[in-house]
PDB file of C-alpha atoms and ligand atoms in Angstrom:
ATOM      1  CA  MET A 198      34.217-243.160-225.013  1.00  0.00           C
ATOM      2  CA  LYS A 199      31.914-241.136-227.022  1.00  0.00           C
ATOM      3  CA  ILE A 200      29.004-241.960-224.974  1.00  0.00           C
ATOM      4  CA  ILE A 201      30.885-241.092-221.746  1.00  0.00           C
ATOM      5  CA  ARG A 202      31.639-237.675-223.301  1.00  0.00           C
ATOM      6  CA  THR A 203      28.260-237.120-224.281  1.00  0.00           C
ATOM      7  CA  ILE A 204      26.931-237.977-220.608  1.00  0.00           C
ATOM      8  CA  ALA A 205      29.641-235.707-219.188  1.00  0.00           C
ATOM      9  CA  ARG A 206      28.488-232.722-221.446  1.00  0.00           C
ATOM     10  CA  ILE A 207      24.779-233.574-220.591  1.00  0.00           C
ATOM     11  CA  ALA A 208      25.680-233.446-216.872  1.00  0.00           C
ATOM     12  CA  PHE A 209      27.482-230.325-217.085  1.00  0.00           C
ATOM     13  CA  LEU A 210      24.735-228.601-219.113  1.00  0.00           C
ATOM     14  CA  LEU A 211      22.337-229.586-216.370  1.00  0.00           C
ATOM     15  CA  CYS A 212      24.539-228.116-213.569  1.00  0.00           C
ATOM     16  CA  VAL A 213      24.779-224.884-215.316  1.00  0.00           C
ATOM     17  CA  VAL A 214      21.028-224.844-215.710  1.00  0.00           C
ATOM     18  CA  ALA A 215      20.503-225.746-212.064  1.00  0.00           C
ATOM     19  CA  GLN A 216      22.886-223.129-211.077  1.00  0.00           C
ATOM     20  CA  LEU A 217      21.188-220.614-213.306  1.00  0.00           C
ATOM     21  CA  CYS A 218      17.961-221.373-211.857  1.00  0.00           C
ATOM     22  CA  SER A 219      18.984-221.197-208.197  1.00  0.00           C
ATOM     23  CA  CYS A 220      20.560-217.608-209.174  1.00  0.00           C
ATOM     24  CA  LEU A 221      17.313-216.623-210.816  1.00  0.00           C
ATOM     25  CA  ALA A 222      15.212-217.765-207.819  1.00  0.00           C
ATOM     26  CA  LYS A 223      13.458-214.617-206.486  1.00  0.00           C
ATOM     27  CA  PRO A 224      15.125-213.551-203.136  1.00  0.00           C
ATOM     28  CA  ILE A 225      12.825-213.115-200.179  1.00  0.00           C
ATOM     29  CA  LYS A 226      12.598-209.602-199.264  1.00  0.00           C
ATOM     30  CA  ALA A 227      12.860-209.001-195.553  1.00  0.00           C
ATOM     31  CA  LEU A 228      12.713-205.564-193.672  1.00  0.00           C
ATOM     32  CA  VAL A 229      14.643-205.208-190.269  1.00  0.00           C
ATOM     33  CA  VAL A 230      12.914-202.882-188.032  1.00  0.00           C
ATOM     34  CA  SER A 231      15.193-201.302-185.245  1.00  0.00           C
ATOM     35  CA  GLY A 232      16.434-198.039-183.797  1.00  0.00           C
ATOM     36  CA  GLN A 233      15.430-198.065-180.232  1.00  0.00           C
ATOM     37  CA  ASN A 234      16.143-201.091-177.697  1.00  0.00           C
ATOM     38  CA  ASN A 235      17.259-201.570-174.204  1.00  0.00           C
ATOM     39  CA  HIS A 236      19.612-203.824-176.026  1.00  0.00           C
ATOM     40  CA  ASN A 237      22.665-203.227-178.253  1.00  0.00           C
ATOM     41  CA  TRP A 238      20.476-202.801-181.388  1.00  0.00           C
ATOM     42  CA  GLN A 239      23.388-200.817-183.177  1.00  0.00           C
ATOM     43  CA  THR A 240      24.937-204.124-183.492  1.00  0.00           C
ATOM     44  CA  SER A 241      22.062-206.501-183.628  1.00  0.00           C
ATOM     45  CA  HIS A 242      20.230-204.997-186.497  1.00  0.00           C
ATOM     46  CA  LYS A 243      23.371-205.166-188.338  1.00  0.00           C
ATOM     47  CA  VAL A 244      24.030-208.880-187.456  1.00  0.00           C
ATOM     48  CA  LEU A 245      20.405-209.956-188.432  1.00  0.00           C
ATOM     49  CA  LYS A 246      20.880-208.064-191.846  1.00  0.00           C
ATOM     50  CA  GLN A 247      23.983-209.890-192.310  1.00  0.00           C
ATOM     51  CA  ILE A 248      22.665-213.425-191.406  1.00  0.00           C
ATOM     52  CA  LEU A 249      19.714-212.862-193.638  1.00  0.00           C
ATOM     53  CA  ASP A 250      21.705-211.586-196.688  1.00  0.00           C
ATOM     54  CA  ASN A 251      24.727-214.042-196.472  1.00  0.00           C
ATOM     55  CA  SER A 252      21.958-216.925-196.659  1.00  0.00           C
ATOM     56  CA  GLY A 253      21.746-215.941-200.275  1.00  0.00           C
ATOM     57  CA  ILE A 254      17.817-216.542-199.843  1.00  0.00           C
ATOM     58  CA  PHE A 255      16.960-212.995-198.552  1.00  0.00           C
ATOM     59  CA  VAL A 256      17.606-209.581-199.407  1.00  0.00           C
ATOM     60  CA  ALA A 257      17.376-207.410-196.221  1.00  0.00           C
ATOM     61  CA  ASP A 258      16.502-203.630-195.859  1.00  0.00           C
ATOM     62  CA  THR A 259      16.894-201.856-192.692  1.00  0.00           C
ATOM     63  CA  VAL A 260      14.747-199.168-191.173  1.00  0.00           C
ATOM     64  CA  LEU A 261      15.508-197.336-188.305  1.00  0.00           C
ATOM     65  CA  THR A 262      13.181-195.131-185.954  1.00  0.00           C
ATOM     66  CA  PRO A 263      14.537-191.963-184.544  1.00  0.00           C
ATOM     67  CA  SER A 264      16.133-192.242-181.109  1.00  0.00           C
ATOM     68  CA  ALA A 265      14.227-192.405-177.942  1.00  0.00           C
ATOM     69  CA  GLY A 266      11.968-189.102-177.461  1.00  0.00           C
ATOM     70  CA  GLY A 267      12.634-188.053-180.969  1.00  0.00           C
ATOM     71  CA  ASP A 268       9.984-186.860-183.690  1.00  0.00           C
ATOM     72  CA  MET A 269       8.439-190.149-184.877  1.00  0.00           C
ATOM     73  CA  SER A 270       5.865-188.606-187.143  1.00  0.00           C
ATOM     74  CA  ALA A 271       7.984-189.476-190.274  1.00  0.00           C
ATOM     75  CA  PHE A 272       8.442-193.003-189.302  1.00  0.00           C
ATOM     76  CA  ALA A 273       6.331-194.967-191.958  1.00  0.00           C
ATOM     77  CA  PRO A 274       7.923-197.924-193.442  1.00  0.00           C
ATOM     78  CA  ASP A 275       5.979-199.366-196.373  1.00  0.00           C
ATOM     79  CA  PHE A 276       5.626-202.905-194.728  1.00  0.00           C
ATOM     80  CA  SER A 277       3.459-204.139-197.810  1.00  0.00           C
ATOM     81  CA  LYS A 278       6.763-204.172-200.117  1.00  0.00           C
ATOM     82  CA  TYR A 279       8.259-207.118-197.905  1.00  0.00           C
ATOM     83  CA  ASP A 280       7.692-210.943-197.583  1.00  0.00           C
ATOM     84  CA  VAL A 281       8.889-210.762-193.816  1.00  0.00           C
ATOM     85  CA  VAL A 282       9.397-208.076-191.371  1.00  0.00           C
ATOM     86  CA  VAL A 283      12.027-208.893-188.544  1.00  0.00           C
ATOM     87  CA  LEU A 284      11.231-206.754-185.462  1.00  0.00           C
ATOM     88  CA  ASP A 285      14.508-205.912-183.273  1.00  0.00           C
ATOM     89  CA  TYR A 286      12.814-202.808-181.735  1.00  0.00           C
ATOM     90  CA  ASN A 287      11.721-201.795-178.320  1.00  0.00           C
ATOM     91  CA  GLY A 288      11.054-198.345-177.965  1.00  0.00           C
ATOM     92  CA  ASP A 289       8.649-195.378-178.096  1.00  0.00           C
ATOM     93  CA  ARG A 290       5.264-196.061-179.831  1.00  0.00           C
ATOM     94  CA  TRP A 291       4.969-195.727-183.540  1.00  0.00           C
ATOM     95  CA  PRO A 292       2.598-192.831-185.031  1.00  0.00           C
ATOM     96  CA  ALA A 293      -1.078-194.138-185.203  1.00  0.00           C
ATOM     97  CA  GLN A 294      -0.667-194.518-189.051  1.00  0.00           C
ATOM     98  CA  THR A 295       2.209-196.653-188.713  1.00  0.00           C
ATOM     99  CA  ASP A 296       0.790-199.053-186.050  1.00  0.00           C
ATOM    100  CA  SER A 297      -2.534-199.407-188.710  1.00  0.00           C
ATOM    101  CA  ALA A 298       0.054-199.986-191.373  1.00  0.00           C
ATOM    102  CA  PHE A 299       1.620-202.646-189.607  1.00  0.00           C
ATOM    103  CA  LEU A 300      -1.693-204.153-188.328  1.00  0.00           C
ATOM    104  CA  GLN A 301      -2.849-204.213-192.021  1.00  0.00           C
ATOM    105  CA  TYR A 302       0.259-205.933-193.172  1.00  0.00           C
ATOM    106  CA  VAL A 303      -0.060-208.634-190.532  1.00  0.00           C
ATOM    107  CA  ARG A 304      -3.775-209.155-191.036  1.00  0.00           C
ATOM    108  CA  LYS A 305      -3.339-209.520-194.699  1.00  0.00           C
ATOM    109  CA  GLY A 306      -1.130-212.762-193.948  1.00  0.00           C
ATOM    110  CA  GLY A 307       2.253-210.848-193.669  1.00  0.00           C
ATOM    111  CA  GLY A 308       5.228-212.575-192.251  1.00  0.00           C
ATOM    112  CA  VAL A 309       6.726-211.421-189.175  1.00  0.00           C
ATOM    113  CA  VAL A 310       9.752-212.351-186.971  1.00  0.00           C
ATOM    114  CA  ILE A 311       9.615-211.400-183.440  1.00  0.00           C
ATOM    115  CA  TYR A 312      13.389-211.335-182.249  1.00  0.00           C
ATOM    116  CA  HIS A 313      14.422-211.556-178.504  1.00  0.00           C
ATOM    117  CA  ALA A 314      13.538-208.091-176.883  1.00  0.00           C
ATOM    118  CA  ALA A 315      11.017-207.080-179.756  1.00  0.00           C
ATOM    119  CA  ASP A 316       8.602-209.154-177.176  1.00  0.00           C
ATOM    120  CA  ASN A 317       9.360-206.405-174.326  1.00  0.00           C
ATOM    121  CA  ALA A 318       7.766-203.554-176.604  1.00  0.00           C
ATOM    122  CA  PHE A 319       4.454-202.017-176.566  1.00  0.00           C
ATOM    123  CA  SER A 320       3.241-203.668-173.348  1.00  0.00           C
ATOM    124  CA  GLY A 321       0.119-201.344-173.727  1.00  0.00           C
ATOM    125  CA  TRP A 322      -0.696-202.100-177.232  1.00  0.00           C
ATOM    126  CA  GLU A 323      -3.308-204.791-177.074  1.00  0.00           C
ATOM    127  CA  GLU A 324      -3.098-206.062-180.658  1.00  0.00           C
ATOM    128  CA  PHE A 325       0.736-206.138-180.534  1.00  0.00           C
ATOM    129  CA  ASN A 326       0.510-208.312-177.616  1.00  0.00           C
ATOM    130  CA  ARG A 327      -1.641-210.776-179.449  1.00  0.00           C
ATOM    131  CA  ILE A 328       0.898-210.704-182.521  1.00  0.00           C
ATOM    132  CA  ILE A 329       3.700-211.698-179.879  1.00  0.00           C
ATOM    133  CA  ALA A 330       1.337-214.214-177.765  1.00  0.00           C
ATOM    134  CA  LEU A 331       3.963-213.684-174.941  1.00  0.00           C
ATOM    135  CA  GLY A 332       5.837-210.721-173.628  1.00  0.00           C
ATOM    136  CA  GLY A 333       7.874-209.510-170.739  1.00  0.00           C
ATOM    137  CA  TRP A 334       8.976-206.328-168.669  1.00  0.00           C
ATOM    138  CA  GLU A 335       7.709-202.940-169.329  1.00  0.00           C
ATOM    139  CA  GLY A 336       5.087-202.979-166.712  1.00  0.00           C
ATOM    140  CA  ARG A 337       3.532-206.546-167.848  1.00  0.00           C
ATOM    141  CA  ASN A 338       1.682-208.384-164.965  1.00  0.00           C
ATOM    142  CA  GLU A 339      -1.274-210.304-164.401  1.00  0.00           C
ATOM    143  CA  LYS A 340      -3.642-207.934-166.481  1.00  0.00           C
ATOM    144  CA  SER A 341      -1.219-208.753-169.609  1.00  0.00           C
ATOM    145  CA  GLY A 342      -2.499-212.450-169.178  1.00  0.00           C
ATOM    146  CA  PRO A 343      -1.311-215.633-167.435  1.00  0.00           C
ATOM    147  CA  TYR A 344       2.167-216.904-167.340  1.00  0.00           C
ATOM    148  CA  CYS A 345       2.767-219.695-169.854  1.00  0.00           C
ATOM    149  CA  TYR A 346       5.024-222.511-169.338  1.00  0.00           C
ATOM    150  CA  LEU A 347       5.180-226.265-169.843  1.00  0.00           C
ATOM    151  CA  LYS A 348       3.920-228.827-167.218  1.00  0.00           C
ATOM    152  CA  ASP A 349       4.050-232.447-167.756  1.00  0.00           C
ATOM    153  CA  GLY A 350       5.156-231.535-171.427  1.00  0.00           C
ATOM    154  CA  GLU A 351       2.024-229.533-171.998  1.00  0.00           C
ATOM    155  CA  LEU A 352       1.710-225.777-172.263  1.00  0.00           C
ATOM    156  CA  PHE A 353       0.119-224.563-169.008  1.00  0.00           C
ATOM    157  CA  LEU A 354      -1.583-221.104-168.223  1.00  0.00           C
ATOM    158  CA  ASP A 355      -0.837-219.852-164.644  1.00  0.00           C
ATOM    159  CA  ASN A 356      -2.776-216.849-163.486  1.00  0.00           C
ATOM    160  CA  ARG A 357      -1.183-216.142-160.282  1.00  0.00           C
ATOM    161  CA  PRO A 358      -0.342-212.364-160.137  1.00  0.00           C
ATOM    162  CA  GLY A 359       3.183-211.061-160.634  1.00  0.00           C
ATOM    163  CA  PRO A 360       5.656-209.466-163.221  1.00  0.00           C
ATOM    164  CA  GLY A 361       6.017-210.454-166.597  1.00  0.00           C
ATOM    165  CA  GLY A 362       9.520-211.264-167.965  1.00  0.00           C
ATOM    166  CA  SER A 363      12.720-212.393-166.041  1.00  0.00           C
ATOM    167  CA  HIS A 364      15.915-214.493-167.076  1.00  0.00           C
ATOM    168  CA  GLY A 365      18.727-215.964-165.131  1.00  0.00           C
ATOM    169  CA  GLN A 366      22.304-215.700-165.783  1.00  0.00           C
ATOM    170  CA  GLN A 367      23.679-216.154-169.294  1.00  0.00           C
ATOM    171  CA  ARG A 368      24.811-219.623-169.986  1.00  0.00           C
ATOM    172  CA  GLU A 369      24.886-222.386-172.606  1.00  0.00           C
ATOM    173  CA  TYR A 370      21.827-224.495-172.520  1.00  0.00           C
ATOM    174  CA  PRO A 371      20.077-227.330-174.315  1.00  0.00           C
ATOM    175  CA  MET A 372      17.103-226.785-176.371  1.00  0.00           C
ATOM    176  CA  HIS A 373      14.298-229.122-176.414  1.00  0.00           C
ATOM    177  CA  CYS A 374      12.178-229.659-179.665  1.00  0.00           C
ATOM    178  CA  ARG A 375       8.454-229.812-178.987  1.00  0.00           C
ATOM    179  CA  ASN A 376       7.189-230.535-182.471  1.00  0.00           C
ATOM    180  CA  ALA A 377       9.433-232.063-184.908  1.00  0.00           C
ATOM    181  CA  ASN A 378       6.987-231.956-187.857  1.00  0.00           C
ATOM    182  CA  HIS A 379       6.935-228.416-188.286  1.00  0.00           C
ATOM    183  CA  PRO A 380       8.748-227.023-191.415  1.00  0.00           C
ATOM    184  CA  ILE A 381      10.996-224.960-189.288  1.00  0.00           C
ATOM    185  CA  THR A 382      12.250-227.792-187.133  1.00  0.00           C
ATOM    186  CA  LYS A 383      12.023-230.816-189.528  1.00  0.00           C
ATOM    187  CA  GLY A 384      15.443-232.495-189.751  1.00  0.00           C
ATOM    188  CA  LEU A 385      16.792-230.649-186.993  1.00  0.00           C
ATOM    189  CA  PRO A 386      18.059-232.686-183.821  1.00  0.00           C
ATOM    190  CA  ASP A 387      15.753-233.097-180.951  1.00  0.00           C
ATOM    191  CA  ASN A 388      18.070-231.447-178.585  1.00  0.00           C
ATOM    192  CA  TRP A 389      21.024-229.257-179.177  1.00  0.00           C
ATOM    193  CA  MET A 390      23.220-226.876-177.251  1.00  0.00           C
ATOM    194  CA  HIS A 391      22.523-223.219-177.668  1.00  0.00           C
ATOM    195  CA  ALA A 392      25.558-220.929-177.215  1.00  0.00           C
ATOM    196  CA  ARG A 393      25.779-218.585-174.193  1.00  0.00           C
ATOM    197  CA  ASP A 394      22.383-216.470-174.031  1.00  0.00           C
ATOM    198  CA  GLU A 395      19.756-215.367-171.709  1.00  0.00           C
ATOM    199  CA  MET A 396      16.943-217.582-171.351  1.00  0.00           C
ATOM    200  CA  TYR A 397      13.713-215.711-171.006  1.00  0.00           C
ATOM    201  CA  ASP A 398      11.030-217.073-168.205  1.00  0.00           C
ATOM    202  CA  SER A 399       7.957-215.860-166.769  1.00  0.00           C
ATOM    203  CA  MET A 400       6.606-214.468-169.836  1.00  0.00           C
ATOM    204  CA  ARG A 401       2.976-213.323-169.705  1.00  0.00           C
ATOM    205  CA  GLY A 402       0.296-212.406-172.396  1.00  0.00           C
ATOM    206  CA  PRO A 403      -2.561-213.830-174.262  1.00  0.00           C
ATOM    207  CA  ALA A 404      -0.662-217.056-174.772  1.00  0.00           C
ATOM    208  CA  ASN A 405      -2.048-217.494-178.308  1.00  0.00           C
ATOM    209  CA  ILE A 406       0.683-220.001-179.265  1.00  0.00           C
ATOM    210  CA  LYS A 407      -0.063-221.851-182.566  1.00  0.00           C
ATOM    211  CA  ASP A 408       2.819-224.369-182.541  1.00  0.00           C
ATOM    212  CA  LEU A 409       5.423-224.583-179.852  1.00  0.00           C
ATOM    213  CA  LEU A 410       8.656-225.620-181.505  1.00  0.00           C
ATOM    214  CA  TYR A 411      11.403-225.439-178.709  1.00  0.00           C
ATOM    215  CA  SER A 412      11.430-225.095-174.870  1.00  0.00           C
ATOM    216  CA  GLY A 413      14.352-224.761-172.430  1.00  0.00           C
ATOM    217  CA  THR A 414      14.668-225.381-168.737  1.00  0.00           C
ATOM    218  CA  ALA A 415      15.129-222.175-167.095  1.00  0.00           C
ATOM    219  CA  ASP A 416      17.898-223.552-164.348  1.00  0.00           C
ATOM    220  CA  ARG A 417      16.743-222.072-160.714  1.00  0.00           C
ATOM    221  CA  ASN A 418      20.385-222.450-159.660  1.00  0.00           C
ATOM    222  CA  THR A 419      21.417-219.533-162.003  1.00  0.00           C
ATOM    223  CA  GLY A 420      18.469-217.449-161.347  1.00  0.00           C
ATOM    224  CA  GLY A 421      15.654-218.793-163.649  1.00  0.00           C
ATOM    225  CA  SER A 422      12.213-219.660-162.836  1.00  0.00           C
ATOM    226  CA  GLY A 423      12.929-223.318-162.385  1.00  0.00           C
ATOM    227  CA  ARG A 424      10.158-224.196-165.108  1.00  0.00           C
ATOM    228  CA  GLU A 425      10.228-225.557-168.607  1.00  0.00           C
ATOM    229  CA  GLU A 426       9.859-222.221-170.717  1.00  0.00           C
ATOM    230  CA  PRO A 427       8.437-221.708-174.373  1.00  0.00           C
ATOM    231  CA  LEU A 428      11.349-219.960-176.215  1.00  0.00           C
ATOM    232  CA  VAL A 429      10.322-220.724-179.837  1.00  0.00           C
ATOM    233  CA  PHE A 430       7.016-220.849-181.307  1.00  0.00           C
ATOM    234  CA  THR A 431       4.615-219.676-183.917  1.00  0.00           C
ATOM    235  CA  VAL A 432       1.520-217.463-182.999  1.00  0.00           C
ATOM    236  CA  ASP A 433      -2.069-218.085-183.791  1.00  0.00           C
ATOM    237  CA  TYR A 434      -3.152-214.727-185.539  1.00  0.00           C
ATOM    238  CA  GLY A 435      -5.386-214.814-188.437  1.00  0.00           C
ATOM    239  CA  LYS A 436      -3.820-215.533-191.561  1.00  0.00           C
ATOM    240  CA  ALA A 437      -0.578-214.070-190.584  1.00  0.00           C
ATOM    241  CA  ARG A 438       2.523-216.226-190.188  1.00  0.00           C
ATOM    242  CA  ILE A 439       4.300-215.113-187.030  1.00  0.00           C
ATOM    243  CA  PHE A 440       7.516-216.824-185.657  1.00  0.00           C
ATOM    244  CA  HIS A 441       8.692-215.709-182.038  1.00  0.00           C
ATOM    245  CA  LEU A 442      12.517-216.203-181.520  1.00  0.00           C
ATOM    246  CA  MET A 443      13.167-215.452-177.901  1.00  0.00           C
ATOM    247  CA  LEU A 444      16.786-216.358-178.318  1.00  0.00           C
ATOM    248  CA  GLY A 445      19.742-214.044-179.463  1.00  0.00           C
ATOM    249  CA  HIS A 446      20.808-211.467-176.622  1.00  0.00           C
ATOM    250  CA  CYS A 447      23.234-209.431-178.331  1.00  0.00           C
ATOM    251  CA  GLY A 448      26.709-209.061-177.118  1.00  0.00           C
ATOM    252  CA  PRO A 449      28.993-205.785-177.060  1.00  0.00           C
ATOM    253  CA  THR A 450      30.123-206.349-180.357  1.00  0.00           C
ATOM    254  CA  ALA A 451      29.618-208.354-183.419  1.00  0.00           C
ATOM    255  CA  GLU A 452      32.831-210.478-182.718  1.00  0.00           C
ATOM    256  CA  ASP A 453      31.671-210.947-179.046  1.00  0.00           C
ATOM    257  CA  ASN A 454      28.275-212.141-179.664  1.00  0.00           C
ATOM    258  CA  PRO A 455      27.881-215.940-178.938  1.00  0.00           C
ATOM    259  CA  ALA A 456      23.926-215.941-178.746  1.00  0.00           C
ATOM    260  CA  MET A 457      23.794-214.558-182.248  1.00  0.00           C
ATOM    261  CA  GLN A 458      26.881-216.368-183.526  1.00  0.00           C
ATOM    262  CA  CYS A 459      25.338-219.763-182.485  1.00  0.00           C
ATOM    263  CA  VAL A 460      24.670-221.950-185.665  1.00  0.00           C
ATOM    264  CA  GLY A 461      21.391-222.864-183.934  1.00  0.00           C
ATOM    265  CA  PHE A 462      20.307-219.308-183.546  1.00  0.00           C
ATOM    266  CA  GLN A 463      21.316-218.419-187.209  1.00  0.00           C
ATOM    267  CA  THR A 464      19.579-221.450-188.598  1.00  0.00           C
ATOM    268  CA  LEU A 465      16.144-220.845-186.652  1.00  0.00           C
ATOM    269  CA  LEU A 466      16.157-217.144-187.753  1.00  0.00           C
ATOM    270  CA  LEU A 467      16.579-218.155-191.256  1.00  0.00           C
ATOM    271  CA  ARG A 468      14.159-221.055-191.273  1.00  0.00           C
ATOM    272  CA  GLY A 469      11.611-219.005-189.149  1.00  0.00           C
ATOM    273  CA  ALA A 470      11.835-215.987-191.783  1.00  0.00           C
ATOM    274  CA  GLU A 471      11.445-218.365-194.693  1.00  0.00           C
ATOM    275  CA  TRP A 472       8.720-219.911-193.060  1.00  0.00           C
ATOM    276  CA  ALA A 473       7.067-216.629-192.152  1.00  0.00           C
ATOM    277  CA  ALA A 474       7.639-215.391-195.618  1.00  0.00           C
ATOM    278  CA  THR A 475       6.316-218.173-197.851  1.00  0.00           C
ATOM    279  CA  GLY A 476       4.832-220.893-195.455  1.00  0.00           C
ATOM    280  CA  LYS A 477       7.405-223.463-196.384  1.00  0.00           C
ATOM    281  CA  VAL A 478      11.083-224.079-195.583  1.00  0.00           C
ATOM    282  CA  LYS A 479      13.604-225.347-198.487  1.00  0.00           C
ATOM    283  CA  GLN A 480      16.737-224.748-196.642  1.00  0.00           C
ATOM    284  CA  PRO A 481      18.692-227.972-195.844  1.00  0.00           C
ATOM    285  CA  VAL A 482      19.950-228.931-192.188  1.00  0.00           C
ATOM    286  CA  PRO A 483      23.377-227.199-192.142  1.00  0.00           C
ATOM    287  CA  SER A 484      26.328-229.492-191.517  1.00  0.00           C
ATOM    288  CA  ASP A 485      27.781-227.471-188.811  1.00  0.00           C
ATOM    289  CA  PHE A 486      24.431-227.636-186.639  1.00  0.00           C
ATOM    290  CA  PRO A 487      25.120-227.832-182.940  1.00  0.00           C
ATOM    291  CA  THR A 488      24.701-231.308-181.370  1.00  0.00           C
ATOM    292  CA  ASP A 489      23.286-232.418-178.070  1.00  0.00           C
ATOM    293  CA  GLN A 490      26.755-232.125-176.394  1.00  0.00           C
ATOM    294  CA  SER A 491      28.249-229.172-178.197  1.00  0.00           C
ATOM    295  CA  VAL A 492      27.601-225.535-179.242  1.00  0.00           C
ATOM    296  CA  SER A 493      28.577-224.436-182.801  1.00  0.00           C
ATOM    297  CA  LEU A 494      29.478-220.876-183.874  1.00  0.00           C
ATOM    298  CA  ARG A 495      29.707-219.122-187.206  1.00  0.00           C
ATOM    299  CA  PRO A 496      31.510-216.057-185.932  1.00  0.00           C
ATOM    300  CA  ASP A 497      31.426-214.311-189.100  1.00  0.00           C
ATOM    301  CA  TYR A 498      27.648-215.258-189.564  1.00  0.00           C
ATOM    302  CA  LYS A 499      28.399-217.233-192.717  1.00  0.00           C
ATOM    303  CA  ALA A 500      27.683-220.832-193.412  1.00  0.00           C
ATOM    304  CA  PRO A 501      30.853-222.675-194.352  1.00  0.00           C
ATOM    305  CA  ALA A 502      31.374-223.652-197.900  1.00  0.00           C
ATOM    306  CA  GLU A 503      30.012-227.188-198.186  1.00  0.00           C
TER     307      GLU A 503
HETATM  308 ZN1   ZN B 677      18.553-209.519-173.651  1.00  0.00          ZN
END
């Protein structure tokens, strides 16, 4: 009996120590940049922060630009204080010194997450287009770079002229893993159903994709390109770790927002942001992850208690 009690005590102590260690693990500092977007940024930037904060892994700050046409001269976030910068911004150009500060942060090996319409931004800023690798709309065309999509399972560059950026009707669609060995995708199912969302297609740019992680078939019958489109990837840009996540079109409210309520979206955001910040992913695969047959939502952006 005594031995059992001693073992129980040791086990209890070990649990307490483990708990303390996990509480003491330094949170990853994230900065969500928003304030202008042709999307519902008023909701999306709060939801992004909620997802990051609720994970217990990140502590997220938010910085908002003035509204369109406003005086941007005081917009000067200190990117260098953060491990990862999450861009939810599509609007007026930043002041020149903020552009430089951002480039310096990225070139020094900073972590960046490009979220959905952030890849619509700054079509005339050459370095930004290399940071996102592919972009759409805002006047993008053959001068922005080739179309980039999959042909016979491989990325293919298509120089034909035409506008960059399109999407069909919103729908649920399967995601196809293209690299199961990357820290972001490791352990996730090869195919899973994403909740109702836009699927970007016909994106153009320098196409300096490093690791393609997921693609999706842009269904021609619902207005898509009919091609297999790169939707989630990392970008080859010096020492920087850049994660580009085209998913997550924000709905009218946080409650009516399936693309961001999708557990797959939230998992990719969290794993991609952790990888961008640290180069590693320590998060386990969540038990409520979608399957190849059915979508899975976290309506309150919180993981269920295990
Ligand atoms: Zn959208």
